[in-house]
């Protein structure tokens, strides 16, 4: 368990948020054949959420 | 495209570099400069997750399902967020119990069961063999493609000995050399890990180079590729979820599957758990490793779409989608880049194969062969022979055998399936460990039979629904079996069991197998009683963080064992030297003399077992130790009592700890309150005394002028016919005395206000020079009859001070008027001096008067006390000016003091804090 209880709970919450963001129906919102700046909307969303999850984990752990 | 000899030469050179790095890593470790003490190396070594599947297969997967390649990397990202809980616990448990493989982990948890260890080993070997074959397949396919160039149909593995075999043998050599260096598996494979970390960098760099080249140079940017892709329905459907390519259910279950795989794949367990040197590295890796996955996946979709756009729709392809990365660089006529891509592919494949075979070979030797030899008494621990060489031999043979198994799988299936679909079969197999492991570390109720039942059920369902259909004809399975079910019973069709259709085969298999697994595990666990040992191990695993990191606080053992028997047992498996060292270390730690000691106690037996466990696995070690000791079987009641005692002691000590800390807090609070009360009380008494003193002094001081006023007023009243000049003189005295009285009352009020804190301070940045001038002017008329020369000597550009204008003015006026008052009657001189002193401003007011004696210096700051005048007469003034000034300066954060030698004048000095310093600290 991470050192302090608060951080552990925050990581757990982040995990749940990640699961929700990367599943149906959240995915359906962005499921369109559209390009934004030449990149498909769904690709932007998935990689964006992915990067944000990594960033948030790093922030929670390293601060 | 490239001559085969060139490719082979480059590959051999790369493998040579790997050997060199591994050798260097081992050398460094031997000199005590381990590379593994670094979280970055740890995170990179976890990159062994990315195999030829990621390197070649992801593109193939993307060409068929669009974004369907992603869940395999999103799952680990999500799981990594929880590593601080799950992985850290697994690492701690493994260190304490000297776990050597995941099979060992499961076996150890459920009462050191050899049967369970063997079952996990079988599942792992059978399940992972296709995954190893996938790597060999990818390397040999890429080799053929690079050699023959585009447009040549893939002949498969016709010639013998083919490249796949040669590759397998090279990898086996590496794994044998660096993976079986130590007998004790819990010792870290420094060189191996260093090489794997290096390979992680190589494959990332090579794949990124290819991705950037293909996306930007060949197609002019990923946006160009996507725009082109959107124009054709064949490629446009790859950009979204839809019925033809990718469905939400499959997406979700693939994510779950890879979440489990990242923990339970034997090679991940090896790298993440066994090669972990510091639990803190896990935290850093839990974002670094997902970041690695993200970066390596950036160009997968552009490459896949680019491949389709270049080589045509998959289905009737001239090039396998799995090979798009390589084929696209070749199509662009870039032999050097193609060679780099090929080397990257080798690095991805070799890293996986090496670590996986090392992990599997340890399992086979520790959890399959050793227990078998011990159980069947083929190997007798009580015989005096050295078995340490045998152990290493078993492992080395196992490595070669596992690789050959992978090779056979490639040759027999003929590389018909895509890389990812083969890999997913392995993922689903290792996912079967999830209930037993998760249940094992979080639920004490899980039992050996439950785990056995769960694993067996899950494994069988997996084999039936996923492995069997994939084997196809070579498994002796007819087409009709898969299409119509066994004996034509459609209800039992492997890919739609019980009539469940519409699911991807992997999702379908995972659902049914995990369901069977979990139900059997929980159901049987609840139905049967655990044995004594299971109970003990359950507690050791689940409550691992409650005990000291050294572990061993729970001992469920009673019996007799002779020290010499244990010693010779250790010697047979560890060798004489290591046995000697380990026992000496232990004896020193506990302060025992093992030479004299005859009977071993429970702790020593436990220690010997754990030493052996590091070499042969916990289950085998248990069997081996049992062969030389006479164990008294504890019955369940005794264990329960032991457990209860331990937990009671634990609970009691925790309560005590809590109680103590509560008490400490309370007593601290009490002490603080008492101290506060005491000071408050003292202050009250002080104030009381001060008030009394003050009142008596004030009344006395007030009475003096009042008395004279009253006396003169009475004279004037009684003698109305007094001469006018005397009358004027008397009235003048009355006036002067009432002025004095007014001044006195004003100052008393000012002091009272200061002391009670009722003054409203208006603090701000002040420049001292105009203040001094103002004060000099204000005091000029006070003693006008006296000829006094007042000069100021202020350093130029004095910084502003942080103070209240009126109050500082008051202080300056007080000091100046005092100085004027006391300076020499003839040629009186007063000097105001100002300069910077450290972080404050120092102002002095000096006179050339009679000076102040040392005794007087101590009292002049008391209220109503004045220095005795040299002339003996009472000086004018109230005796409150200096106390008030001192009070003001102290409040402003400065100091007021006097320096004087009798006969040489007096110097009053005070300091004030500078404005910027004060604001900075405020």
Short mmCIF file of N, CA and C in Angstrom, two decimals, chain B residues 37-192:
data_model
loop_
_atom_site.label_atom_id
_atom_site.label_comp_id
_atom_site.label_asym_id
_atom_site.label_seq_id
_atom_site.Cartn_x
_atom_site.Cartn_y
_atom_site.Cartn_z
N UNK B 37 19.94 -1.13 -9.21
CA UNK B 37 19.52 -0.22 -8.15
C UNK B 37 18.91 1.04 -8.75
N UNK B 38 18.35 0.93 -9.92
CA UNK B 38 17.90 2.11 -10.65
C UNK B 38 16.48 1.88 -11.14
N UNK B 39 15.53 2.78 -10.77
CA UNK B 39 14.14 2.56 -11.18
C UNK B 39 13.96 2.59 -12.69
N UNK B 40 14.83 3.31 -13.40
CA UNK B 40 14.69 3.39 -14.86
C UNK B 40 15.01 2.06 -15.50
N UNK B 41 16.07 1.41 -15.00
CA UNK B 41 16.41 0.09 -15.53
C UNK B 41 15.26 -0.88 -15.25
N UNK B 42 14.69 -0.76 -14.04
CA UNK B 42 13.58 -1.63 -13.68
C UNK B 42 12.42 -1.43 -14.64
N UNK B 43 12.05 -0.16 -14.88
CA UNK B 43 10.93 0.13 -15.78
C UNK B 43 11.22 -0.37 -17.19
N UNK B 44 12.45 -0.15 -17.65
CA UNK B 44 12.81 -0.61 -19.00
C UNK B 44 12.76 -2.13 -19.10
N UNK B 45 13.20 -2.81 -18.03
CA UNK B 45 13.21 -4.26 -18.10
C UNK B 45 11.79 -4.81 -18.16
N UNK B 46 10.81 -4.03 -17.62
CA UNK B 46 9.42 -4.46 -17.74
C UNK B 46 8.96 -4.39 -19.20
N UNK B 47 9.71 -3.64 -20.01
CA UNK B 47 9.40 -3.54 -21.44
C UNK B 47 9.48 -4.88 -22.15
N UNK B 48 9.90 -5.92 -21.44
CA UNK B 48 9.91 -7.27 -22.01
C UNK B 48 8.48 -7.67 -22.39
N UNK B 49 7.50 -6.90 -21.87
CA UNK B 49 6.10 -7.12 -22.25
C UNK B 49 5.92 -6.94 -23.77
N UNK B 50 6.68 -6.01 -24.32
CA UNK B 50 6.55 -5.73 -25.75
C UNK B 50 7.42 -6.70 -26.54
N UNK B 51 6.77 -7.64 -27.19
CA UNK B 51 7.50 -8.69 -27.90
C UNK B 51 7.31 -8.47 -29.40
N UNK B 52 7.60 -9.52 -30.16
CA UNK B 52 7.34 -9.45 -31.60
C UNK B 52 5.86 -9.19 -31.86
N UNK B 53 5.03 -9.57 -30.89
CA UNK B 53 3.60 -9.29 -30.97
C UNK B 53 3.39 -7.79 -31.12
N UNK B 54 4.01 -7.02 -30.22
CA UNK B 54 3.89 -5.57 -30.28
C UNK B 54 4.54 -5.04 -31.55
N UNK B 55 5.73 -5.59 -31.81
CA UNK B 55 6.58 -5.03 -32.85
C UNK B 55 6.02 -5.27 -34.25
N UNK B 56 5.61 -6.50 -34.52
CA UNK B 56 5.02 -6.82 -35.82
C UNK B 56 3.52 -7.01 -35.74
N UNK B 57 3.09 -7.73 -34.68
CA UNK B 57 1.70 -8.17 -34.61
C UNK B 57 0.70 -7.05 -34.43
N UNK B 58 1.06 -6.00 -33.67
CA UNK B 58 0.12 -4.91 -33.45
C UNK B 58 -0.33 -4.30 -34.77
N UNK B 59 0.63 -4.13 -35.68
CA UNK B 59 0.29 -3.55 -36.98
C UNK B 59 -0.69 -4.47 -37.72
N UNK B 60 -0.41 -5.78 -37.66
CA UNK B 60 -1.31 -6.73 -38.29
C UNK B 60 -2.70 -6.68 -37.68
N UNK B 61 -2.72 -6.59 -36.36
CA UNK B 61 -3.99 -6.51 -35.64
C UNK B 61 -4.74 -5.23 -36.04
N UNK B 62 -4.00 -4.13 -36.13
CA UNK B 62 -4.61 -2.85 -36.49
C UNK B 62 -5.15 -2.90 -37.92
N UNK B 63 -4.46 -3.62 -38.79
CA UNK B 63 -4.92 -3.72 -40.18
C UNK B 63 -6.24 -4.49 -40.26
N UNK B 64 -6.48 -5.34 -39.25
CA UNK B 64 -7.72 -6.12 -39.28
C UNK B 64 -8.82 -5.48 -38.44
N UNK B 65 -8.47 -4.90 -37.30
CA UNK B 65 -9.51 -4.42 -36.38
C UNK B 65 -9.37 -2.94 -36.02
N UNK B 66 -8.49 -2.22 -36.69
CA UNK B 66 -8.34 -0.81 -36.34
C UNK B 66 -7.73 -0.64 -34.97
N UNK B 67 -8.48 0.00 -34.08
CA UNK B 67 -7.93 0.28 -32.76
C UNK B 67 -7.90 -0.94 -31.85
N UNK B 68 -8.25 -2.10 -32.39
CA UNK B 68 -8.30 -3.31 -31.57
C UNK B 68 -6.96 -3.75 -31.01
N UNK B 69 -5.86 -3.12 -31.46
CA UNK B 69 -4.56 -3.51 -30.88
C UNK B 69 -4.35 -2.84 -29.53
N UNK B 70 -5.12 -1.79 -29.23
CA UNK B 70 -4.83 -0.96 -28.05
C UNK B 70 -5.14 -1.57 -26.69
N UNK B 71 -6.23 -2.34 -26.50
CA UNK B 71 -6.55 -2.81 -25.15
C UNK B 71 -5.39 -3.55 -24.49
N UNK B 72 -4.58 -4.20 -25.31
CA UNK B 72 -3.45 -4.97 -24.77
C UNK B 72 -2.46 -4.05 -24.05
N UNK B 73 -2.49 -2.76 -24.35
CA UNK B 73 -1.59 -1.82 -23.68
C UNK B 73 -2.33 -0.94 -22.68
N UNK B 74 -3.64 -0.75 -22.91
CA UNK B 74 -4.42 0.04 -21.95
C UNK B 74 -4.62 -0.75 -20.66
N UNK B 75 -4.78 -2.05 -20.77
CA UNK B 75 -4.94 -2.89 -19.58
C UNK B 75 -3.76 -2.74 -18.63
N UNK B 76 -2.53 -2.96 -19.12
CA UNK B 76 -1.36 -2.77 -18.25
C UNK B 76 -1.27 -1.36 -17.68
N UNK B 77 -1.67 -0.35 -18.46
CA UNK B 77 -1.63 1.02 -17.94
C UNK B 77 -2.54 1.14 -16.73
N UNK B 78 -3.75 0.58 -16.85
CA UNK B 78 -4.69 0.65 -15.73
C UNK B 78 -4.15 -0.15 -14.54
N UNK B 79 -3.64 -1.34 -14.82
CA UNK B 79 -3.14 -2.18 -13.73
C UNK B 79 -1.96 -1.50 -13.04
N UNK B 80 -1.15 -0.81 -13.83
CA UNK B 80 0.04 -0.17 -13.25
C UNK B 80 -0.35 0.87 -12.20
N UNK B 81 -1.52 1.49 -12.36
CA UNK B 81 -1.96 2.46 -11.35
C UNK B 81 -2.11 1.76 -10.00
N UNK B 82 -2.47 0.48 -10.04
CA UNK B 82 -2.69 -0.27 -8.80
C UNK B 82 -1.45 -1.04 -8.34
N UNK B 83 -0.35 -0.89 -9.05
CA UNK B 83 0.83 -1.66 -8.67
C UNK B 83 1.25 -1.42 -7.24
N UNK B 84 1.05 -0.16 -6.79
CA UNK B 84 1.42 0.17 -5.42
C UNK B 84 0.75 -0.75 -4.41
N UNK B 85 -0.41 -1.30 -4.76
CA UNK B 85 -1.08 -2.24 -3.87
C UNK B 85 -0.67 -3.68 -4.22
N UNK B 86 -1.02 -4.07 -5.44
CA UNK B 86 -0.95 -5.49 -5.81
C UNK B 86 0.48 -5.97 -5.99
N UNK B 87 1.20 -5.28 -6.88
CA UNK B 87 2.55 -5.77 -7.19
C UNK B 87 3.45 -5.67 -5.97
N UNK B 88 3.31 -4.58 -5.20
CA UNK B 88 4.16 -4.41 -4.03
C UNK B 88 3.93 -5.55 -3.04
N UNK B 89 2.66 -5.95 -2.91
CA UNK B 89 2.36 -7.04 -2.00
C UNK B 89 2.98 -8.34 -2.51
N UNK B 90 2.88 -8.57 -3.82
CA UNK B 90 3.46 -9.79 -4.38
C UNK B 90 4.97 -9.80 -4.19
N UNK B 91 5.60 -8.64 -4.38
CA UNK B 91 7.06 -8.56 -4.22
C UNK B 91 7.44 -8.86 -2.77
N UNK B 92 6.70 -8.24 -1.84
CA UNK B 92 7.03 -8.45 -0.43
C UNK B 92 6.88 -9.92 -0.04
N UNK B 93 5.77 -10.51 -0.47
CA UNK B 93 5.53 -11.92 -0.15
C UNK B 93 6.64 -12.78 -0.74
N UNK B 94 7.01 -12.50 -1.98
CA UNK B 94 8.01 -13.33 -2.65
C UNK B 94 9.36 -13.22 -1.96
N UNK B 95 9.71 -11.99 -1.51
CA UNK B 95 11.00 -11.83 -0.84
C UNK B 95 11.01 -12.60 0.46
N UNK B 96 9.95 -12.45 1.25
CA UNK B 96 9.93 -13.09 2.57
C UNK B 96 9.93 -14.61 2.43
N UNK B 97 9.15 -15.11 1.48
CA UNK B 97 9.03 -16.57 1.36
C UNK B 97 10.02 -17.17 0.38
N UNK B 98 10.90 -16.33 -0.16
CA UNK B 98 11.90 -16.78 -1.15
C UNK B 98 11.23 -17.56 -2.27
N UNK B 99 10.26 -16.89 -2.88
CA UNK B 99 9.54 -17.47 -4.02
C UNK B 99 10.42 -17.40 -5.25
N UNK B 100 10.37 -18.43 -6.10
CA UNK B 100 11.23 -18.42 -7.27
C UNK B 100 10.47 -18.29 -8.59
N UNK B 101 9.21 -18.63 -8.62
CA UNK B 101 8.43 -18.48 -9.85
C UNK B 101 6.97 -18.26 -9.46
N UNK B 102 6.13 -18.02 -10.46
CA UNK B 102 4.72 -17.84 -10.14
C UNK B 102 4.09 -19.17 -9.71
N UNK B 103 4.62 -20.27 -10.24
CA UNK B 103 4.12 -21.58 -9.80
C UNK B 103 4.44 -21.78 -8.32
N UNK B 104 5.63 -21.36 -7.96
CA UNK B 104 6.07 -21.43 -6.58
C UNK B 104 5.18 -20.57 -5.68
N UNK B 105 4.83 -19.40 -6.21
CA UNK B 105 3.98 -18.47 -5.47
C UNK B 105 2.66 -19.13 -5.11
N UNK B 106 2.03 -19.71 -6.11
CA UNK B 106 0.73 -20.35 -5.87
C UNK B 106 0.91 -21.57 -4.95
N UNK B 107 1.92 -22.38 -5.22
CA UNK B 107 2.14 -23.58 -4.42
C UNK B 107 2.39 -23.21 -2.96
N UNK B 108 3.23 -22.22 -2.76
CA UNK B 108 3.59 -21.80 -1.41
C UNK B 108 2.38 -21.29 -0.65
N UNK B 109 1.55 -20.51 -1.32
CA UNK B 109 0.39 -19.94 -0.65
C UNK B 109 -0.56 -21.03 -0.15
N UNK B 110 -0.74 -22.09 -0.96
CA UNK B 110 -1.71 -23.11 -0.59
C UNK B 110 -1.00 -24.30 0.03
N UNK B 111 -0.27 -24.01 1.11
CA UNK B 111 0.33 -25.08 1.89
C UNK B 111 1.50 -25.78 1.22
N UNK B 112 2.28 -25.06 0.46
CA UNK B 112 3.48 -25.63 -0.19
C UNK B 112 3.12 -26.91 -0.94
N UNK B 113 2.06 -26.80 -1.70
CA UNK B 113 1.54 -27.99 -2.38
C UNK B 113 2.32 -28.27 -3.65
N UNK B 114 2.92 -29.44 -3.72
CA UNK B 114 3.68 -29.79 -4.92
C UNK B 114 2.75 -29.98 -6.11
N UNK B 115 1.56 -30.53 -5.84
CA UNK B 115 0.62 -30.78 -6.91
C UNK B 115 0.20 -29.47 -7.59
N UNK B 116 -0.06 -28.47 -6.76
CA UNK B 116 -0.49 -27.18 -7.28
C UNK B 116 0.62 -26.53 -8.10
N UNK B 117 1.86 -26.62 -7.57
CA UNK B 117 3.00 -26.07 -8.31
C UNK B 117 3.14 -26.73 -9.66
N UNK B 118 2.96 -28.04 -9.68
CA UNK B 118 3.09 -28.77 -10.94
C UNK B 118 1.99 -28.36 -11.92
N UNK B 119 0.77 -28.19 -11.40
CA UNK B 119 -0.34 -27.81 -12.28
C UNK B 119 -0.10 -26.42 -12.90
N UNK B 120 0.34 -25.48 -12.06
CA UNK B 120 0.62 -24.14 -12.58
C UNK B 120 1.72 -24.21 -13.64
N UNK B 121 2.73 -25.03 -13.37
CA UNK B 121 3.81 -25.17 -14.34
C UNK B 121 3.30 -25.71 -15.67
N UNK B 122 2.46 -26.73 -15.60
CA UNK B 122 1.94 -27.31 -16.83
C UNK B 122 1.13 -26.26 -17.60
N UNK B 123 0.26 -25.55 -16.88
CA UNK B 123 -0.54 -24.53 -17.55
C UNK B 123 0.37 -23.50 -18.20
N UNK B 124 1.39 -23.08 -17.45
CA UNK B 124 2.29 -22.04 -17.98
C UNK B 124 3.02 -22.55 -19.22
N UNK B 125 3.55 -23.75 -19.16
CA UNK B 125 4.34 -24.25 -20.30
C UNK B 125 3.43 -24.46 -21.51
N UNK B 126 2.31 -25.15 -21.30
CA UNK B 126 1.39 -25.41 -22.41
C UNK B 126 0.83 -24.10 -22.95
N UNK B 127 0.51 -23.19 -22.02
CA UNK B 127 -0.12 -21.93 -22.44
C UNK B 127 0.86 -21.01 -23.14
N UNK B 128 2.10 -21.00 -22.70
CA UNK B 128 3.03 -20.00 -23.21
C UNK B 128 3.80 -20.50 -24.43
N UNK B 129 3.84 -21.81 -24.64
CA UNK B 129 4.58 -22.34 -25.80
C UNK B 129 4.15 -21.68 -27.11
N UNK B 130 2.83 -21.50 -27.36
CA UNK B 130 2.47 -20.81 -28.61
C UNK B 130 3.05 -19.41 -28.68
N UNK B 131 3.14 -18.76 -27.53
CA UNK B 131 3.64 -17.40 -27.47
C UNK B 131 5.11 -17.36 -27.86
N UNK B 132 5.87 -18.39 -27.40
CA UNK B 132 7.28 -18.47 -27.79
C UNK B 132 7.40 -18.76 -29.29
N UNK B 133 6.52 -19.64 -29.75
CA UNK B 133 6.57 -19.99 -31.17
C UNK B 133 6.29 -18.76 -32.03
N UNK B 134 5.43 -17.90 -31.52
CA UNK B 134 5.09 -16.66 -32.24
C UNK B 134 6.35 -15.82 -32.49
N UNK B 135 7.24 -15.79 -31.50
CA UNK B 135 8.46 -15.00 -31.64
C UNK B 135 9.35 -15.60 -32.72
N UNK B 136 9.51 -16.92 -32.65
CA UNK B 136 10.36 -17.58 -33.64
C UNK B 136 9.79 -17.38 -35.04
N UNK B 137 8.48 -17.51 -35.12
CA UNK B 137 7.79 -17.34 -36.39
C UNK B 137 8.05 -15.94 -36.94
N UNK B 138 7.90 -14.93 -36.08
CA UNK B 138 8.06 -13.54 -36.54
C UNK B 138 9.48 -13.31 -37.04
N UNK B 139 10.45 -13.81 -36.29
CA UNK B 139 11.83 -13.58 -36.71
C UNK B 139 12.13 -14.28 -38.04
N UNK B 140 11.68 -15.54 -38.18
CA UNK B 140 12.01 -16.24 -39.42
C UNK B 140 11.24 -15.65 -40.59
N UNK B 141 9.99 -15.23 -40.39
CA UNK B 141 9.24 -14.60 -41.48
C UNK B 141 9.91 -13.31 -41.92
N UNK B 142 10.31 -12.49 -40.93
CA UNK B 142 10.93 -11.22 -41.29
C UNK B 142 12.27 -11.48 -41.99
N UNK B 143 12.97 -12.52 -41.57
CA UNK B 143 14.24 -12.87 -42.22
C UNK B 143 14.01 -13.22 -43.69
N UNK B 144 13.03 -14.10 -43.92
CA UNK B 144 12.74 -14.51 -45.29
C UNK B 144 12.34 -13.32 -46.15
N UNK B 145 11.50 -12.45 -45.58
CA UNK B 145 11.02 -11.29 -46.34
C UNK B 145 12.19 -10.38 -46.71
N UNK B 146 13.06 -10.16 -45.72
CA UNK B 146 14.18 -9.25 -45.96
C UNK B 146 15.15 -9.84 -46.98
N UNK B 147 15.27 -11.15 -46.96
CA UNK B 147 16.21 -11.79 -47.88
C UNK B 147 15.65 -11.86 -49.30
N UNK B 148 14.39 -12.30 -49.40
CA UNK B 148 13.83 -12.55 -50.73
C UNK B 148 13.26 -11.31 -51.38
N UNK B 149 12.97 -10.30 -50.60
CA UNK B 149 12.38 -9.10 -51.16
C UNK B 149 10.89 -9.25 -51.32
N UNK B 150 10.24 -8.14 -51.70
CA UNK B 150 8.79 -8.14 -51.85
C UNK B 150 8.38 -8.90 -53.09
N UNK B 151 7.17 -9.36 -53.10
CA UNK B 151 6.64 -9.99 -54.30
C UNK B 151 6.89 -11.48 -54.38
N UNK B 152 7.76 -11.99 -53.47
CA UNK B 152 7.96 -13.43 -53.46
C UNK B 152 6.96 -14.04 -52.50
N UNK B 153 6.18 -15.01 -52.92
CA UNK B 153 5.21 -15.59 -52.00
C UNK B 153 5.92 -16.28 -50.85
N UNK B 154 5.32 -16.21 -49.67
CA UNK B 154 5.92 -16.79 -48.48
C UNK B 154 5.83 -18.31 -48.55
N UNK B 155 7.00 -18.93 -48.53
CA UNK B 155 7.00 -20.39 -48.63
C UNK B 155 6.87 -21.06 -47.27
N UNK B 156 6.83 -20.27 -46.24
CA UNK B 156 6.78 -20.88 -44.91
C UNK B 156 8.13 -21.46 -44.57
N UNK B 157 8.12 -22.48 -43.74
CA UNK B 157 9.39 -23.03 -43.26
C UNK B 157 9.69 -24.33 -43.99
N UNK B 158 10.09 -24.19 -45.23
CA UNK B 158 10.30 -25.40 -46.02
C UNK B 158 11.63 -26.06 -45.71
N UNK B 159 12.67 -25.28 -45.81
CA UNK B 159 13.99 -25.89 -45.69
C UNK B 159 14.34 -26.20 -44.24
N UNK B 160 15.23 -27.18 -44.09
CA UNK B 160 15.65 -27.58 -42.76
C UNK B 160 17.17 -27.79 -42.78
N UNK B 161 17.92 -27.31 -41.86
CA UNK B 161 17.52 -26.55 -40.69
C UNK B 161 17.18 -25.10 -41.07
N UNK B 162 16.06 -24.65 -40.65
CA UNK B 162 15.61 -23.32 -41.05
C UNK B 162 16.09 -22.27 -40.07
N UNK B 163 15.79 -21.03 -40.44
CA UNK B 163 16.25 -19.92 -39.60
C UNK B 163 15.66 -19.99 -38.20
N UNK B 164 14.39 -20.40 -38.11
CA UNK B 164 13.75 -20.45 -36.80
C UNK B 164 14.52 -21.35 -35.84
N UNK B 165 15.03 -22.46 -36.35
CA UNK B 165 15.76 -23.38 -35.49
C UNK B 165 17.07 -22.74 -35.03
N UNK B 166 17.76 -22.10 -35.99
CA UNK B 166 19.03 -21.46 -35.63
C UNK B 166 18.81 -20.39 -34.56
N UNK B 167 17.74 -19.61 -34.78
CA UNK B 167 17.43 -18.56 -33.81
C UNK B 167 17.15 -19.17 -32.45
N UNK B 168 16.35 -20.23 -32.44
CA UNK B 168 16.02 -20.87 -31.16
C UNK B 168 17.28 -21.30 -30.44
N UNK B 169 18.21 -21.84 -31.18
CA UNK B 169 19.43 -22.35 -30.53
C UNK B 169 20.26 -21.20 -29.97
N UNK B 170 20.36 -20.10 -30.73
CA UNK B 170 21.12 -18.95 -30.23
C UNK B 170 20.50 -18.42 -28.95
N UNK B 171 19.17 -18.33 -28.94
CA UNK B 171 18.49 -17.82 -27.75
C UNK B 171 18.68 -18.77 -26.58
N UNK B 172 18.62 -20.05 -26.86
CA UNK B 172 18.82 -21.02 -25.79
C UNK B 172 20.19 -20.85 -25.18
N UNK B 173 21.19 -20.62 -26.04
CA UNK B 173 22.55 -20.44 -25.54
C UNK B 173 22.61 -19.25 -24.59
N UNK B 174 21.97 -18.15 -25.00
CA UNK B 174 21.98 -16.96 -24.15
C UNK B 174 21.31 -17.23 -22.82
N UNK B 175 20.13 -17.84 -22.89
CA UNK B 175 19.36 -18.09 -21.67
C UNK B 175 20.14 -19.02 -20.74
N UNK B 176 20.81 -20.01 -21.30
CA UNK B 176 21.57 -20.95 -20.46
C UNK B 176 22.73 -20.24 -19.80
N UNK B 177 23.40 -19.37 -20.60
CA UNK B 177 24.59 -18.72 -20.06
C UNK B 177 24.25 -17.72 -18.96
N UNK B 178 23.24 -16.88 -19.21
CA UNK B 178 22.99 -15.79 -18.27
C UNK B 178 21.77 -16.01 -17.38
N UNK B 179 20.95 -16.97 -17.73
CA UNK B 179 19.75 -17.19 -16.94
C UNK B 179 19.92 -18.27 -15.88
N UNK B 180 20.96 -19.09 -16.02
CA UNK B 180 21.14 -20.16 -15.02
C UNK B 180 22.51 -20.01 -14.37
N UNK B 181 22.88 -18.74 -14.16
CA UNK B 181 24.19 -18.48 -13.62
C UNK B 181 24.24 -18.85 -12.13
N UNK B 182 23.18 -18.47 -11.42
CA UNK B 182 23.16 -18.78 -9.99
C UNK B 182 22.25 -19.98 -9.75
N UNK B 183 22.65 -20.74 -8.76
CA UNK B 183 21.80 -21.83 -8.34
C UNK B 183 20.57 -21.26 -7.64
N UNK B 184 20.83 -20.23 -6.82
CA UNK B 184 19.74 -19.63 -6.07
C UNK B 184 18.98 -18.65 -6.96
N UNK B 185 17.73 -18.98 -7.26
CA UNK B 185 16.98 -18.18 -8.22
C UNK B 185 16.63 -16.82 -7.64
N UNK B 186 16.57 -16.74 -6.29
CA UNK B 186 16.21 -15.44 -5.71
C UNK B 186 17.34 -14.44 -5.83
N UNK B 187 18.54 -14.90 -6.23
CA UNK B 187 19.59 -13.94 -6.55
C UNK B 187 19.26 -13.33 -7.90
N UNK B 188 19.56 -12.03 -8.04
CA UNK B 188 19.13 -11.35 -9.26
C UNK B 188 20.03 -11.71 -10.44
N UNK B 189 19.39 -11.79 -11.61
CA UNK B 189 20.14 -12.03 -12.84
C UNK B 189 20.54 -10.67 -13.40
N UNK B 190 21.64 -10.12 -12.87
CA UNK B 190 22.01 -8.75 -13.21
C UNK B 190 22.25 -8.56 -14.70
N UNK B 191 23.08 -9.42 -15.26
CA UNK B 191 23.44 -9.28 -16.67
C UNK B 191 22.23 -9.44 -17.57
N UNK B 192 21.41 -10.42 -17.24
CA UNK B 192 20.21 -10.68 -18.03
C UNK B 192 19.31 -9.44 -18.05
#
